[in-house]
Amino acid sequence: MPFPTAPASYRPSPDLLRGRTVLVTGAGDGIGRAAALAYAAHGATVILLGRTESKLEQVYDRIEAAGGPKPALVTLDLETASEDNVIQLAAGLAQEFPHLDGLLHNASVLGERRPIESASYASWLQVMQVNVNAQFLLTRHLLPLLQAAPAASIIFTSSGVGRTGKAYWGAYAVSKFATEGFMQVLASELENTSRVRVNSLNPGPTNTGMRRAAYPAERPTDNPAPGDIMPTYLFLMGDDSANITGQAFTAHP
Ligand code: NDP
């Protein structure tokens, strides 16, 4: 069964996210960077979260230079962040912002591409920490701010190998199955009790550092650039998807 995408004719309004505050993890590079720029270009105040400050600063500068709303910058390594760190982050954001209108869980690591029988436990733990446990901590402690919004959207980033298992994708694939499960559990909990909607999005093959590392023999430009797949990222973040929750999307058919 094909996964839904934004309607082919979808043209987001330039004001789609005006007045909204959206947090993007892994905002310094790849798809997260493109999403941060796209959300700001459509009016959002973007909270740029990532582990490499210099990359976040470049995104910050691009948004400011384009005349977008002044972003916020949070340097946090999701591999080592403790629950206390995330509680402090949530408390700090609550002082600055009355509510959070969107959360894009985008940061992930690829880990090892090898058979389970020779996989390292250390790498397994690292992938689960960044791709699953950190998503739990952020979701758990940012939910009050999301629930304070008139309408909020949480987007979990999935992958093709998080929907059909594939040899040698190891912890990464398992982490993405966990992400899909997390999305379904949370969407079901919130469906009739809150204005927060929750969906997952598989970007599909996209020309980023992660894709180039996973497929070194591929010609990178055969895949779309991160900026090319933004319509579905915008569709799911803004009110055009207001009644959609618990769905697994893909960014290009
Ligand atoms: P990139 O590797 O290009 O970017 C990943 C981002 O996550 C970077 O900004 C990186 O920061 C950040 N990040 C990684 N580890 C941490 C950490 N410990 N703490 C905080 N931030 C961290 O990947 P993509 O842009 O390709 O991937 C984005 C999402 O899309 C991921 O969830 C990925 O699984 C998914 N995806 C991508 C596909 C593709 O073809 N590109 C296909 C299917 C899914 P830094 O730059 O500092 O390293």
Coordinates of C-alpha atoms and ligand atoms in Angstrom, one line a residue:
M1 CA 0.0 0.0 0.0
P2 CA 1.5 3.4 -1.0
F3 CA 2.2 5.8 1.8
P4 CA 0.5 9.2 1.6
T5 CA 2.4 12.3 0.6
A6 CA 1.4 16.0 0.3
P7 CA -1.0 16.5 -2.5
A8 CA 0.8 16.9 -5.8
S9 CA -0.7 20.3 -6.3
Y10 CA 0.2 21.4 -2.8
R11 CA 1.5 25.0 -2.6
P12 CA 2.0 26.1 1.0
S13 CA 1.0 29.6 1.7
P14 CA 3.9 31.9 2.4
D15 CA 2.2 32.6 5.8
L16 CA 1.6 28.9 6.6
L17 CA 3.6 29.1 9.9
R18 CA 3.5 32.8 10.7
G19 CA 3.4 33.3 14.5
R20 CA 4.3 29.6 15.1
T21 CA 7.3 28.3 17.1
V22 CA 8.8 25.1 15.8
L23 CA 11.7 23.0 17.2
V24 CA 13.8 21.1 14.7
T25 CA 16.4 18.5 15.9
G26 CA 19.5 18.0 13.8
A27 CA 18.9 21.5 12.3
G28 CA 22.5 22.1 11.3
D29 CA 22.8 19.8 8.3
G30 CA 21.0 17.8 5.7
I31 CA 17.2 17.5 5.8
G32 CA 16.9 19.2 9.2
R33 CA 18.7 22.2 7.9
A34 CA 16.4 22.4 4.9
A35 CA 13.4 22.0 7.1
A36 CA 14.5 24.8 9.5
L37 CA 15.1 27.1 6.5
A38 CA 11.7 26.2 4.9
Y39 CA 9.8 26.6 8.2
A40 CA 11.4 30.0 8.8
A41 CA 10.7 31.1 5.2
H42 CA 7.0 30.3 5.9
G43 CA 7.0 32.5 9.0
A44 CA 8.0 30.2 11.9
T45 CA 10.3 31.1 14.7
V46 CA 12.6 28.1 14.6
I47 CA 14.4 26.6 17.5
L48 CA 17.5 25.1 16.0
L49 CA 18.7 22.1 18.0
G50 CA 21.8 20.2 17.1
R51 CA 25.2 19.0 18.4
T52 CA 27.5 21.2 16.2
E53 CA 27.2 24.8 17.1
S54 CA 29.1 26.2 14.1
K55 CA 26.6 24.5 11.7
L56 CA 23.6 25.8 13.7
E57 CA 25.1 29.3 13.6
Q58 CA 25.3 29.1 9.8
V59 CA 21.6 28.2 9.6
Y60 CA 20.8 31.0 12.1
D61 CA 22.7 33.5 9.9
R62 CA 20.9 32.3 6.7
I63 CA 17.5 32.7 8.3
E64 CA 18.4 36.2 9.6
A65 CA 19.8 37.2 6.2
A66 CA 16.6 36.1 4.5
G67 CA 14.6 38.3 6.8
G68 CA 13.0 35.4 8.7
P69 CA 11.9 35.5 12.4
K70 CA 14.9 35.5 14.8
P71 CA 15.6 31.8 15.5
A72 CA 16.7 30.3 18.8
L73 CA 19.8 28.1 19.0
V74 CA 20.2 25.1 21.3
T75 CA 23.4 23.1 21.2
L76 CA 22.7 19.6 22.6
D77 CA 24.3 16.3 21.9
L78 CA 21.4 13.8 21.9
E79 CA 23.8 10.9 22.5
T80 CA 24.9 12.2 25.9
A81 CA 22.0 14.4 26.9
S82 CA 20.6 13.4 30.3
E83 CA 16.9 13.6 31.3
D84 CA 17.9 16.6 33.5
N85 CA 19.4 18.3 30.5
V86 CA 16.1 17.9 28.6
I87 CA 14.1 19.0 31.6
Q88 CA 16.2 22.2 31.8
L89 CA 15.8 22.7 28.1
A90 CA 12.1 22.5 28.4
A91 CA 12.0 24.8 31.3
G92 CA 14.2 27.4 29.5
L93 CA 12.0 27.2 26.4
A94 CA 8.8 27.6 28.6
Q95 CA 10.3 30.9 29.8
E96 CA 10.9 32.2 26.4
F97 CA 7.9 30.8 24.5
P98 CA 4.2 30.5 25.7
H99 CA 3.8 27.4 23.6
L100 CA 5.4 25.2 21.0
D101 CA 3.5 24.7 17.8
G102 CA 5.7 22.0 16.2
L103 CA 8.4 19.5 16.8
L104 CA 10.3 17.8 14.0
H105 CA 12.3 14.8 15.3
N106 CA 14.9 14.7 12.5
A107 CA 18.3 14.0 14.1
S108 CA 19.5 10.4 13.6
V109 CA 22.7 8.5 13.2
L110 CA 23.2 5.7 10.8
G111 CA 25.4 3.4 12.9
E112 CA 26.9 0.3 11.4
R113 CA 25.9 -1.3 8.1
R114 CA 26.7 -4.9 8.8
P115 CA 25.0 -8.2 9.7
I116 CA 23.5 -8.6 13.2
E117 CA 25.9 -11.5 13.8
S118 CA 28.9 -9.2 13.8
A119 CA 27.2 -6.0 15.1
S120 CA 28.8 -4.1 18.0
Y121 CA 26.7 -3.5 21.1
A122 CA 28.3 -0.1 21.6
S123 CA 27.1 1.0 18.2
W124 CA 23.6 -0.5 18.8
L125 CA 23.3 1.5 22.0
Q126 CA 24.5 4.7 20.3
V127 CA 21.9 4.4 17.6
M128 CA 19.1 3.6 20.0
Q129 CA 20.1 6.5 22.2
V130 CA 20.0 9.2 19.5
N131 CA 17.3 7.8 17.3
V132 CA 14.8 6.5 19.9
N133 CA 15.6 7.4 23.6
A134 CA 16.4 11.1 22.9
Q135 CA 13.1 11.3 21.0
F136 CA 11.3 10.0 24.0
L137 CA 13.0 12.5 26.4
L138 CA 12.2 15.4 24.1
T139 CA 8.7 14.4 23.5
R140 CA 8.0 13.6 27.2
H141 CA 9.3 16.9 28.4
L142 CA 8.1 19.2 25.6
L143 CA 4.6 17.8 25.5
P144 CA 3.3 20.4 28.0
L145 CA 4.5 23.2 25.8
L146 CA 3.0 21.5 22.7
Q147 CA -0.3 20.9 24.5
A148 CA -0.4 24.7 25.4
A149 CA -0.6 25.5 21.7
P150 CA -3.9 26.1 19.9
A151 CA -2.8 23.2 17.5
A152 CA 0.5 21.5 17.4
S153 CA 2.2 19.0 15.1
I154 CA 4.8 16.4 16.0
I155 CA 6.7 14.8 13.0
F156 CA 8.8 11.7 13.6
T157 CA 11.3 11.0 10.8
S158 CA 11.2 7.4 9.6
S159 CA 12.8 5.5 6.8
G160 CA 12.0 2.9 4.2
V161 CA 13.9 0.4 6.4
G162 CA 11.7 1.4 9.3
R163 CA 8.6 0.1 7.4
T164 CA 10.1 -3.0 5.8
G165 CA 13.2 -4.7 7.4
K166 CA 16.2 -5.1 5.2
A167 CA 19.5 -7.0 5.6
Y168 CA 22.5 -5.2 7.1
W169 CA 20.5 -2.1 8.2
G170 CA 20.8 -3.4 11.8
A171 CA 20.1 -0.9 14.7
Y172 CA 19.2 1.9 12.3
A173 CA 16.3 -0.1 10.8
V174 CA 15.1 -1.3 14.3
S175 CA 15.3 2.3 15.6
K176 CA 13.0 3.4 12.8
F177 CA 10.5 0.6 13.5
A178 CA 10.6 1.9 17.1
T179 CA 10.0 5.4 15.8
E180 CA 6.9 4.3 13.9
G181 CA 5.6 2.5 17.0
F182 CA 6.3 5.5 19.1
M183 CA 4.3 7.7 16.6
Q184 CA 1.4 5.3 16.7
V185 CA 1.2 5.0 20.5
L186 CA 1.5 8.8 21.0
A187 CA -1.0 9.6 18.2
S188 CA -3.5 7.2 19.7
E189 CA -3.1 8.6 23.2
L190 CA -3.5 12.2 22.0
E191 CA -6.1 11.8 19.3
N192 CA -9.2 12.5 21.4
T193 CA -7.7 14.3 24.3
S194 CA -5.5 17.1 22.8
R195 CA -4.9 19.3 19.9
V196 CA -1.5 17.8 19.2
R197 CA -1.3 15.6 16.1
V198 CA 1.5 13.1 15.5
N199 CA 2.7 11.6 12.2
S200 CA 5.8 10.0 10.8
L201 CA 7.5 11.0 7.6
N202 CA 10.0 9.0 5.5
P203 CA 12.0 11.5 3.4
G204 CA 13.0 8.9 0.9
P205 CA 16.4 8.8 -0.7
T206 CA 17.8 12.3 -0.4
N207 CA 21.2 13.8 -1.1
T208 CA 22.7 14.3 2.3
G209 CA 25.8 13.2 4.2
M210 CA 23.9 10.2 5.7
R211 CA 22.7 9.0 2.3
R212 CA 26.2 9.4 0.8
A213 CA 27.7 7.4 3.7
A214 CA 25.1 4.6 3.3
Y215 CA 25.4 4.4 -0.5
P216 CA 29.0 5.4 -1.4
A217 CA 28.7 3.9 -4.9
E218 CA 25.7 6.0 -5.8
R219 CA 25.8 9.2 -7.7
P220 CA 24.6 11.7 -5.1
T221 CA 22.9 14.0 -7.5
D222 CA 20.6 11.2 -8.7
N223 CA 18.6 11.8 -5.5
P224 CA 16.6 15.0 -4.7
A225 CA 18.3 17.7 -2.6
P226 CA 16.8 18.2 0.9
G227 CA 15.2 21.5 -0.3
D228 CA 13.3 19.6 -3.0
I229 CA 11.3 17.4 -0.5
M230 CA 10.0 20.2 1.7
P231 CA 6.4 20.4 0.6
T232 CA 5.4 17.3 2.7
Y233 CA 7.5 18.7 5.6
L234 CA 5.5 22.0 5.4
F235 CA 2.2 20.2 4.8
L236 CA 2.5 18.1 8.0
M237 CA 3.8 21.0 10.1
G238 CA 1.0 23.5 9.2
D239 CA -2.7 23.6 9.5
D240 CA -3.2 22.1 6.0
S241 CA -2.9 18.7 7.8
A242 CA -5.0 19.8 10.7
N243 CA -7.1 16.6 10.8
I244 CA -4.4 14.1 10.1
T245 CA -2.9 12.1 12.9
G246 CA -1.3 8.7 13.3
Q247 CA -0.4 8.4 9.7
A248 CA 2.9 7.3 8.1
F249 CA 3.8 9.7 5.2
T250 CA 6.5 9.7 2.6
A251 CA 8.0 12.9 1.2
H252 CA 8.1 11.9 -2.4
P253 CA 6.1 9.1 -4.1
Ligands
NDP1 P1 22.5 14.0 8.1 O1 23.5 13.0 8.6 O2 22.8 14.8 6.9 O3 22.0 15.0 9.2 C1 21.7 14.5 10.5 C2 21.6 15.6 11.5 O4 21.4 15.0 12.8 C3 22.8 16.5 11.5 O5 22.4 17.8 11.7 C4 23.5 15.9 12.8 O6 24.3 16.9 13.4 C5 22.3 15.6 13.6 N1 22.7 14.7 14.7 C6 23.3 13.5 14.6 N2 23.6 13.0 15.8 C7 23.2 13.9 16.7 C8 23.3 14.0 18.1 N3 23.9 13.0 18.8 N4 22.8 15.1 18.7 C9 22.3 16.1 18.0 N5 22.2 16.1 16.7 C10 22.6 15.0 16.0 O7 21.2 13.1 7.8 P2 19.9 13.3 6.9 O8 19.6 14.8 6.8 O9 20.0 12.5 5.7 O10 18.8 12.6 7.8 C11 17.7 13.3 8.5 C12 16.7 12.3 8.9 O11 16.2 11.7 7.7 C13 17.2 11.2 9.8 O12 16.3 10.9 10.7 C14 17.4 10.1 8.8 O13 17.4 8.8 9.4 C15 16.2 10.3 7.9 N6 16.3 9.7 6.5 C16 17.2 10.2 5.6 C17 17.3 9.6 4.3 C18 18.2 10.2 3.3 O14 18.2 9.6 2.2 N7 19.0 11.2 3.5 C19 16.4 8.5 4.0 C20 15.5 8.1 5.0 C21 15.5 8.7 6.3 P3 25.8 17.2 12.9 O15 25.7 17.8 11.6 O16 26.4 18.0 13.9 O17 26.5 15.8 12.8

